[in-house]
Amino acid sequence: MEVIRAEAMGLCFGVRQALECVAAVGDPTAVTVYGELVHNETVNRGLARRGFRRLDEQRRGQALPETPLVLITAHGISDSERARLCGAGLRLVDTTCPLVRRAHDAALGLQSEGCYVLVIGRRGHVEVQGLIGDLPRAEVVESAAEVRCYHQEKIGVLCQTTSSDALVRSVLEAVTARNPGSEVRFVDTVCRPTRERQQALDRLLPLVDALVVVGGRNSRNTRELAESARARGVPAYRIECAAELHPGWFQDCRAVGLTAGTSALDETIEEVHRALLQAPVAGFQVPGFRTEVLGTGPGNLYAEPGA
Ligand code: SF4
């Protein structure tokens, strides 16, 4: 079986910068990571072993860390939250990705122009919560189906940085169609690494019979890569590590594609690649592979191994 890698995949520069920053911390016990540094359990377990504390993502904005230093993740926080933390005497180690900052600037800019702001993204996602945290007149839109008439003179639209172009396009069309009397302004805040990964996937899909996507279970961009493949009729399997590969998935495959979300470590991708290369076309058994039946045969377009 041939394994074809996407031309762009894996860790983005924003996450790499955050990882470099934590690697340089001398006394991890003095630092609380404000949520998940990346949506990658291997990384998070490694941080815990080094002594970093972690505040649960759902408690951001409510609890105050007990350590003197707080590490803001690449997903960023709102200015009001920043002020709350600093007001409590905490010092911030800020690894907010510059492209997330750009999205914050776009949101504030649209607001200052008098727009009612729509953020295309996932409601509970920490980046989105940060984006709307400073906006009194804003709401989150997850899909075109949610779009309504907002009865606003001006509507400003931006996106979570990891949104897919297809989603953004469909929501924008719906906003325009359902608000014919409004002026609609759009700032494209999808980040370049996300777009490069999506475009690389577009080139990869016609070449393969199935797709393996490496990345964290909570990683939105990982999920979207798999969903893109599914929407185009290519079975897609999301895994966090090579041990989650299942022998039955590739029985009729001549070529399998490999891609990864922005939270996947290089070594994990390489491990998965090596494991796939060892896979015979039918009924392979490779040490470390799970062999139980998951009900995720070739007829399934999408599987959540281990879920
Ligand atoms: S996915 Fe994009 S916005 Fe998010 S950390 Fe990576 S480069 Fe930055």
mmCIF file of C-alpha atoms and ligand atoms in Angstrom:
data_model
loop_
_atom_site.group_PDB
_atom_site.id
_atom_site.type_symbol
_atom_site.label_atom_id
_atom_site.label_comp_id
_atom_site.label_asym_id
_atom_site.label_seq_id
_atom_site.Cartn_x
_atom_site.Cartn_y
_atom_site.Cartn_z
ATOM 1 C CA MET A 1 0.000 0.000 0.000
ATOM 2 C CA GLU A 2 1.299 3.404 -0.931
ATOM 3 C CA VAL A 3 1.245 6.157 1.681
ATOM 4 C CA ILE A 4 0.993 9.669 0.293
ATOM 5 C CA ARG A 5 1.689 12.544 2.653
ATOM 6 C CA ALA A 6 -0.016 15.906 2.452
ATOM 7 C CA GLU A 7 2.392 18.630 1.369
ATOM 8 C CA ALA A 8 1.512 20.678 4.446
ATOM 9 C CA MET A 9 0.484 19.192 7.773
ATOM 10 C CA GLY A 10 1.172 19.090 11.477
ATOM 11 C CA LEU A 11 2.362 21.720 13.903
ATOM 12 C CA CYS A 12 1.839 25.305 12.817
ATOM 13 C CA PHE A 13 4.299 28.048 13.705
ATOM 14 C CA GLY A 14 1.969 29.393 16.409
ATOM 15 C CA VAL A 15 1.987 26.121 18.295
ATOM 16 C CA ARG A 16 5.719 25.636 17.693
ATOM 17 C CA GLN A 17 6.380 29.050 19.243
ATOM 18 C CA ALA A 18 4.258 28.164 22.274
ATOM 19 C CA LEU A 19 6.111 24.864 22.700
ATOM 20 C CA GLU A 20 9.483 26.622 22.456
ATOM 21 C CA CYS A 21 8.332 29.076 25.085
ATOM 22 C CA VAL A 22 7.358 26.390 27.609
ATOM 23 C CA ALA A 23 10.566 24.488 26.901
ATOM 24 C CA ALA A 24 12.487 27.573 28.040
ATOM 25 C CA VAL A 25 10.630 27.953 31.362
ATOM 26 C CA GLY A 26 13.110 27.405 34.195
ATOM 27 C CA ASP A 27 10.686 26.770 37.051
ATOM 28 C CA PRO A 28 7.506 25.141 35.737
ATOM 29 C CA THR A 29 6.035 24.851 39.245
ATOM 30 C CA ALA A 30 5.546 28.640 39.250
ATOM 31 C CA VAL A 31 3.445 28.527 36.081
ATOM 32 C CA THR A 32 -0.182 27.644 35.387
ATOM 33 C CA VAL A 33 -1.031 26.918 31.773
ATOM 34 C CA TYR A 34 -4.296 28.707 31.134
ATOM 35 C CA GLY A 35 -6.186 25.886 29.427
ATOM 36 C CA GLU A 36 -4.627 23.382 27.027
ATOM 37 C CA LEU A 37 -1.396 24.585 25.479
ATOM 38 C CA VAL A 38 -2.260 22.491 22.467
ATOM 39 C CA HIS A 39 -5.039 19.988 22.028
ATOM 40 C CA ASN A 40 -2.601 17.157 22.398
ATOM 41 C CA GLU A 41 -2.659 14.902 25.450
ATOM 42 C CA THR A 42 0.942 13.740 24.982
ATOM 43 C CA VAL A 43 2.132 17.323 25.229
ATOM 44 C CA ASN A 44 -0.137 18.107 28.158
ATOM 45 C CA ARG A 45 0.999 15.038 30.084
ATOM 46 C CA GLY A 46 4.629 16.026 29.460
ATOM 47 C CA LEU A 47 3.969 19.492 30.868
ATOM 48 C CA ALA A 48 2.337 18.025 33.968
ATOM 49 C CA ARG A 49 5.360 15.774 34.489
ATOM 50 C CA ARG A 50 7.619 18.827 34.395
ATOM 51 C CA GLY A 51 5.545 20.456 37.135
ATOM 52 C CA PHE A 52 3.349 22.898 35.200
ATOM 53 C CA ARG A 53 -0.123 23.383 36.641
ATOM 54 C CA ARG A 54 -3.055 23.544 34.279
ATOM 55 C CA LEU A 55 -6.338 25.377 34.593
ATOM 56 C CA ASP A 56 -9.186 23.499 32.995
ATOM 57 C CA GLU A 57 -10.283 25.216 29.777
ATOM 58 C CA GLN A 58 -13.869 25.414 30.982
ATOM 59 C CA ARG A 59 -12.775 27.357 34.077
ATOM 60 C CA ARG A 60 -10.995 30.111 32.159
ATOM 61 C CA GLY A 61 -12.606 33.390 33.098
ATOM 62 C CA GLN A 62 -13.845 32.080 36.428
ATOM 63 C CA ALA A 63 -11.074 30.665 38.574
ATOM 64 C CA LEU A 64 -7.772 32.386 39.316
ATOM 65 C CA PRO A 65 -4.574 30.381 39.039
ATOM 66 C CA GLU A 66 -2.665 29.883 42.279
ATOM 67 C CA THR A 67 0.792 30.285 40.786
ATOM 68 C CA PRO A 68 2.402 33.728 40.288
ATOM 69 C CA LEU A 69 2.772 33.195 36.541
ATOM 70 C CA VAL A 70 0.053 32.354 34.011
ATOM 71 C CA LEU A 71 0.877 31.060 30.562
ATOM 72 C CA ILE A 72 -1.617 32.253 27.978
ATOM 73 C CA THR A 73 -1.933 29.685 25.217
ATOM 74 C CA ALA A 74 -1.667 30.324 21.484
ATOM 75 C CA HIS A 75 -5.483 30.545 21.370
ATOM 76 C CA GLY A 76 -5.333 33.904 23.183
ATOM 77 C CA ILE A 77 -7.717 35.554 25.648
ATOM 78 C CA SER A 78 -9.847 38.685 25.612
ATOM 79 C CA ASP A 79 -8.438 41.998 26.831
ATOM 80 C CA SER A 80 -10.949 42.010 29.677
ATOM 81 C CA GLU A 81 -9.713 38.614 30.811
ATOM 82 C CA ARG A 82 -6.127 39.811 30.528
ATOM 83 C CA ALA A 83 -7.025 42.772 32.747
ATOM 84 C CA ARG A 84 -8.718 40.462 35.278
ATOM 85 C CA LEU A 85 -5.620 38.308 35.593
ATOM 86 C CA CYS A 86 -3.212 41.234 35.790
ATOM 87 C CA GLY A 87 -5.526 42.988 38.272
ATOM 88 C CA ALA A 88 -5.202 39.951 40.542
ATOM 89 C CA GLY A 89 -1.434 40.467 40.587
ATOM 90 C CA LEU A 90 -0.585 37.620 38.229
ATOM 91 C CA ARG A 91 2.161 37.922 35.640
ATOM 92 C CA LEU A 92 1.454 36.664 32.144
ATOM 93 C CA VAL A 93 3.657 34.602 29.872
ATOM 94 C CA ASP A 94 1.854 35.301 26.653
ATOM 95 C CA THR A 95 2.129 32.798 23.784
ATOM 96 C CA THR A 96 -0.909 34.113 21.906
ATOM 97 C CA CYS A 97 -0.351 33.415 18.215
ATOM 98 C CA PRO A 98 0.109 36.621 16.200
ATOM 99 C CA LEU A 99 -2.570 35.428 13.790
ATOM 100 C CA VAL A 100 -5.052 35.096 16.654
ATOM 101 C CA ARG A 101 -4.107 38.645 17.706
ATOM 102 C CA ARG A 102 -4.856 39.736 14.177
ATOM 103 C CA ALA A 103 -8.336 38.229 14.495
ATOM 104 C CA HIS A 104 -8.845 40.149 17.754
ATOM 105 C CA ASP A 105 -7.815 43.360 15.999
ATOM 106 C CA ALA A 106 -10.262 42.597 13.193
ATOM 107 C CA ALA A 107 -13.102 42.041 15.662
ATOM 108 C CA LEU A 108 -12.383 45.267 17.508
ATOM 109 C CA GLY A 109 -12.027 47.117 14.204
ATOM 110 C CA LEU A 110 -15.426 45.916 12.976
ATOM 111 C CA GLN A 111 -16.965 46.871 16.268
ATOM 112 C CA SER A 112 -15.473 50.365 16.139
ATOM 113 C CA GLU A 113 -16.989 50.757 12.662
ATOM 114 C CA GLY A 114 -20.394 50.205 14.218
ATOM 115 C CA CYS A 115 -20.888 46.646 13.024
ATOM 116 C CA TYR A 116 -22.821 43.917 14.736
ATOM 117 C CA VAL A 117 -20.086 41.284 14.804
ATOM 118 C CA LEU A 118 -20.509 37.645 13.775
ATOM 119 C CA VAL A 119 -17.707 35.212 14.500
ATOM 120 C CA ILE A 120 -17.781 32.065 12.385
ATOM 121 C CA GLY A 121 -16.529 29.293 14.621
ATOM 122 C CA ARG A 122 -17.295 26.909 17.395
ATOM 123 C CA ARG A 123 -19.174 28.452 20.289
ATOM 124 C CA GLY A 124 -17.315 26.763 23.130
ATOM 125 C CA HIS A 125 -13.837 27.029 21.625
ATOM 126 C CA VAL A 126 -11.383 29.024 23.731
ATOM 127 C CA GLU A 127 -10.194 31.110 20.786
ATOM 128 C CA VAL A 128 -13.767 32.092 19.968
ATOM 129 C CA GLN A 129 -14.525 32.895 23.588
ATOM 130 C CA GLY A 130 -11.504 35.181 23.596
ATOM 131 C CA LEU A 131 -12.601 36.823 20.359
ATOM 132 C CA ILE A 132 -16.076 37.714 21.575
ATOM 133 C CA GLY A 133 -14.984 38.455 25.136
ATOM 134 C CA ASP A 134 -14.479 42.163 24.446
ATOM 135 C CA LEU A 135 -17.475 42.631 22.169
ATOM 136 C CA PRO A 136 -20.799 43.684 23.667
ATOM 137 C CA ARG A 137 -22.573 43.299 20.291
ATOM 138 C CA ALA A 138 -21.483 39.977 18.868
ATOM 139 C CA GLU A 139 -22.533 36.403 18.371
ATOM 140 C CA VAL A 140 -21.017 33.154 17.205
ATOM 141 C CA VAL A 141 -22.281 31.329 14.127
ATOM 142 C CA GLU A 142 -21.383 27.673 13.717
ATOM 143 C CA SER A 143 -23.082 26.974 10.398
ATOM 144 C CA ALA A 144 -25.042 28.578 7.570
ATOM 145 C CA ALA A 145 -28.205 27.000 8.966
ATOM 146 C CA GLU A 146 -27.916 29.168 12.079
ATOM 147 C CA VAL A 147 -27.779 32.442 10.209
ATOM 148 C CA ARG A 148 -30.846 34.658 10.631
ATOM 149 C CA CYS A 149 -31.888 38.187 9.865
ATOM 150 C CA TYR A 150 -30.091 40.357 12.430
ATOM 151 C CA HIS A 151 -31.952 43.618 11.714
ATOM 152 C CA GLN A 152 -28.685 45.563 11.746
ATOM 153 C CA GLU A 153 -27.500 48.336 9.489
ATOM 154 C CA LYS A 154 -23.948 46.973 9.439
ATOM 155 C CA ILE A 155 -22.828 43.411 10.003
ATOM 156 C CA GLY A 156 -19.151 42.540 10.411
ATOM 157 C CA VAL A 157 -18.034 38.950 9.875
ATOM 158 C CA LEU A 158 -14.777 37.305 10.839
ATOM 159 C CA CYS A 159 -13.768 33.713 11.535
ATOM 160 C CA GLN A 160 -12.069 31.484 14.020
ATOM 161 C CA THR A 161 -8.579 31.127 12.587
ATOM 162 C CA THR A 162 -8.974 27.403 11.944
ATOM 163 C CA SER A 163 -12.256 27.565 10.045
ATOM 164 C CA SER A 164 -12.549 25.879 6.674
ATOM 165 C CA ASP A 165 -12.994 28.026 3.591
ATOM 166 C CA ALA A 166 -16.108 26.048 2.682
ATOM 167 C CA LEU A 167 -17.763 26.844 5.997
ATOM 168 C CA VAL A 168 -16.829 30.502 5.811
ATOM 169 C CA ARG A 169 -18.161 30.781 2.263
ATOM 170 C CA SER A 170 -21.466 29.146 3.121
ATOM 171 C CA VAL A 171 -22.026 31.304 6.212
ATOM 172 C CA LEU A 172 -21.137 34.487 4.337
ATOM 173 C CA GLU A 173 -23.585 33.643 1.569
ATOM 174 C CA ALA A 174 -26.309 32.997 4.124
ATOM 175 C CA VAL A 175 -25.603 36.266 5.964
ATOM 176 C CA THR A 176 -25.858 38.235 2.739
ATOM 177 C CA ALA A 177 -28.990 36.395 1.565
ATOM 178 C CA ARG A 178 -30.873 36.723 4.862
ATOM 179 C CA ASN A 179 -29.877 40.333 5.531
ATOM 180 C CA PRO A 180 -30.571 42.078 2.214
ATOM 181 C CA GLY A 181 -30.927 45.474 3.892
ATOM 182 C CA SER A 182 -27.608 45.307 5.765
ATOM 183 C CA GLU A 183 -24.117 46.308 4.752
ATOM 184 C CA VAL A 184 -21.984 43.200 5.281
ATOM 185 C CA ARG A 185 -18.257 43.582 5.905
ATOM 186 C CA PHE A 186 -15.997 40.561 6.003
ATOM 187 C CA VAL A 187 -12.469 40.196 7.344
ATOM 188 C CA ASP A 188 -10.846 36.911 6.406
ATOM 189 C CA THR A 189 -9.094 35.742 9.568
ATOM 190 C CA VAL A 190 -8.542 32.110 8.605
ATOM 191 C CA CYS A 191 -4.835 31.635 9.274
ATOM 192 C CA ARG A 192 -2.378 30.723 6.561
ATOM 193 C CA PRO A 193 -1.204 27.413 8.075
ATOM 194 C CA THR A 194 -4.825 26.251 8.318
ATOM 195 C CA ARG A 195 -5.495 27.223 4.722
ATOM 196 C CA GLU A 196 -2.290 25.567 3.512
ATOM 197 C CA ARG A 197 -3.319 22.338 5.215
ATOM 198 C CA GLN A 198 -6.778 22.462 3.695
ATOM 199 C CA GLN A 199 -5.379 23.159 0.221
ATOM 200 C CA ALA A 200 -2.817 20.378 0.572
ATOM 201 C CA LEU A 201 -5.684 18.066 1.476
ATOM 202 C CA ASP A 202 -7.619 19.139 -1.612
ATOM 203 C CA ARG A 203 -4.663 18.067 -3.761
ATOM 204 C CA LEU A 204 -4.198 14.827 -1.835
ATOM 205 C CA LEU A 205 -7.750 13.473 -1.789
ATOM 206 C CA PRO A 206 -8.073 12.597 -5.494
ATOM 207 C CA LEU A 207 -4.968 10.407 -5.150
ATOM 208 C CA VAL A 208 -6.024 8.203 -2.242
ATOM 209 C CA ASP A 209 -8.613 5.594 -1.246
ATOM 210 C CA ALA A 210 -8.664 6.539 2.441
ATOM 211 C CA LEU A 211 -7.202 9.187 4.702
ATOM 212 C CA VAL A 212 -5.572 9.066 8.116
ATOM 213 C CA VAL A 213 -5.661 12.294 10.098
ATOM 214 C CA VAL A 214 -3.371 12.565 13.106
ATOM 215 C CA GLY A 215 -4.333 14.985 15.847
ATOM 216 C CA GLY A 216 -5.952 15.574 19.202
ATOM 217 C CA ARG A 217 -9.549 14.550 19.798
ATOM 218 C CA ASN A 218 -10.420 18.097 20.857
ATOM 219 C CA SER A 219 -8.602 19.694 17.944
ATOM 220 C CA ARG A 220 -11.026 21.499 15.688
ATOM 221 C CA ASN A 221 -8.751 21.712 12.662
ATOM 222 C CA THR A 222 -8.009 17.988 12.927
ATOM 223 C CA ARG A 223 -11.706 17.262 12.885
ATOM 224 C CA GLU A 224 -12.267 19.572 9.943
ATOM 225 C CA LEU A 225 -9.586 17.854 7.860
ATOM 226 C CA ALA A 226 -11.380 14.543 8.419
ATOM 227 C CA GLU A 227 -14.773 16.055 7.703
ATOM 228 C CA SER A 228 -13.509 17.593 4.461
ATOM 229 C CA ALA A 229 -12.420 14.169 3.292
ATOM 230 C CA ARG A 230 -15.716 12.619 4.302
ATOM 231 C CA ALA A 231 -17.651 15.296 2.437
ATOM 232 C CA ARG A 232 -15.763 14.273 -0.692
ATOM 233 C CA GLY A 233 -16.474 10.587 -0.242
ATOM 234 C CA VAL A 234 -13.056 9.563 1.080
ATOM 235 C CA PRO A 235 -13.137 7.472 4.278
ATOM 236 C CA ALA A 236 -11.242 9.385 6.947
ATOM 237 C CA TYR A 237 -9.865 8.032 10.211
ATOM 238 C CA ARG A 238 -8.834 10.312 13.024
ATOM 239 C CA ILE A 239 -6.223 9.004 15.380
ATOM 240 C CA GLU A 240 -3.985 10.401 18.091
ATOM 241 C CA CYS A 241 -1.189 7.856 17.683
ATOM 242 C CA ALA A 242 -0.132 4.808 15.637
ATOM 243 C CA ALA A 243 -1.549 2.382 18.191
ATOM 244 C CA GLU A 244 -5.036 3.514 17.216
ATOM 245 C CA LEU A 245 -4.689 2.346 13.620
ATOM 246 C CA HIS A 246 -6.993 -0.522 12.829
ATOM 247 C CA PRO A 247 -6.131 -3.350 10.410
ATOM 248 C CA GLY A 248 -9.556 -3.440 8.796
ATOM 249 C CA TRP A 249 -9.500 0.132 7.577
ATOM 250 C CA PHE A 250 -7.167 -0.292 4.620
ATOM 251 C CA GLN A 251 -8.007 -3.714 3.264
ATOM 252 C CA ASP A 252 -9.078 -2.511 -0.173
ATOM 253 C CA CYS A 253 -6.768 0.485 -0.364
ATOM 254 C CA ARG A 254 -4.025 0.921 -2.891
ATOM 255 C CA ALA A 255 -3.081 4.343 -1.588
ATOM 256 C CA VAL A 256 -3.765 5.977 1.755
ATOM 257 C CA GLY A 257 -3.285 9.649 2.483
ATOM 258 C CA LEU A 258 -1.650 10.992 5.608
ATOM 259 C CA THR A 259 -2.266 14.398 7.081
ATOM 260 C CA ALA A 260 -2.286 15.923 10.551
ATOM 261 C CA GLY A 261 -3.815 18.786 12.463
ATOM 262 C CA THR A 262 -1.822 21.680 13.848
ATOM 263 C CA SER A 263 -1.540 20.020 17.260
ATOM 264 C CA ALA A 264 0.170 16.833 16.017
ATOM 265 C CA LEU A 265 3.831 16.406 16.915
ATOM 266 C CA ASP A 266 6.335 15.581 14.172
ATOM 267 C CA GLU A 267 7.405 12.363 15.892
ATOM 268 C CA THR A 268 3.792 11.143 16.117
ATOM 269 C CA ILE A 269 3.275 11.740 12.398
ATOM 270 C CA GLU A 270 6.465 9.849 11.580
ATOM 271 C CA GLU A 271 5.406 6.969 13.830
ATOM 272 C CA VAL A 272 2.040 6.733 12.057
ATOM 273 C CA HIS A 273 3.727 6.904 8.651
ATOM 274 C CA ARG A 274 6.073 4.039 9.537
ATOM 275 C CA ALA A 275 3.180 1.953 10.847
ATOM 276 C CA LEU A 276 1.155 2.521 7.678
ATOM 277 C CA LEU A 277 4.094 1.442 5.525
ATOM 278 C CA GLN A 278 4.170 -1.848 7.386
ATOM 279 C CA ALA A 279 0.523 -2.514 6.725
ATOM 280 C CA PRO A 280 -0.182 -5.335 4.276
ATOM 281 C CA VAL A 281 -3.152 -4.648 2.098
ATOM 282 C CA ALA A 282 -5.340 -7.244 3.785
ATOM 283 C CA GLY A 283 -5.540 -8.354 7.391
ATOM 284 C CA PHE A 284 -2.202 -7.004 8.525
ATOM 285 C CA GLN A 285 -0.962 -7.507 12.048
ATOM 286 C CA VAL A 286 1.618 -5.070 13.275
ATOM 287 C CA PRO A 287 2.849 -5.011 16.873
ATOM 288 C CA GLY A 288 1.219 -2.096 18.648
ATOM 289 C CA PHE A 289 -1.821 -1.984 16.386
ATOM 290 C CA ARG A 290 -5.180 -2.536 17.975
ATOM 291 C CA THR A 291 -6.980 -5.503 16.559
ATOM 292 C CA GLU A 292 -10.444 -5.357 18.088
ATOM 293 C CA VAL A 293 -13.358 -4.690 15.779
ATOM 294 C CA LEU A 294 -14.549 -1.124 16.078
ATOM 295 C CA GLY A 295 -17.371 -1.258 13.584
ATOM 296 C CA THR A 296 -15.493 1.113 11.354
ATOM 297 C CA GLY A 297 -15.047 -0.831 8.148
ATOM 298 C CA PRO A 298 -14.622 0.593 4.679
ATOM 299 C CA GLY A 299 -18.345 1.339 4.470
ATOM 300 C CA ASN A 300 -17.982 3.988 7.110
ATOM 301 C CA LEU A 301 -16.949 7.376 5.911
ATOM 302 C CA TYR A 302 -15.701 8.544 9.232
ATOM 303 C CA ALA A 303 -14.491 6.822 12.299
ATOM 304 C CA GLU A 304 -13.500 7.921 15.753
ATOM 305 C CA PRO A 305 -11.154 5.150 16.821
ATOM 306 C CA GLY A 306 -11.133 4.666 20.525
ATOM 307 C CA ALA A 307 -14.029 7.050 21.071
HETATM 308 S S1 SF4 B 1 -3.658 27.383 13.881
HETATM 309 FE FE1 SF4 B 1 -3.109 29.351 12.968
HETATM 310 S S2 SF4 B 1 -3.838 30.875 14.390
HETATM 311 FE FE2 SF4 B 1 -3.817 28.933 15.500
HETATM 312 S S3 SF4 B 1 -1.842 28.879 16.508
HETATM 313 FE FE3 SF4 B 1 -1.588 27.879 14.536
HETATM 314 S S4 SF4 B 1 -0.887 29.513 13.118
HETATM 315 FE FE4 SF4 B 1 -1.751 30.475 14.929
#
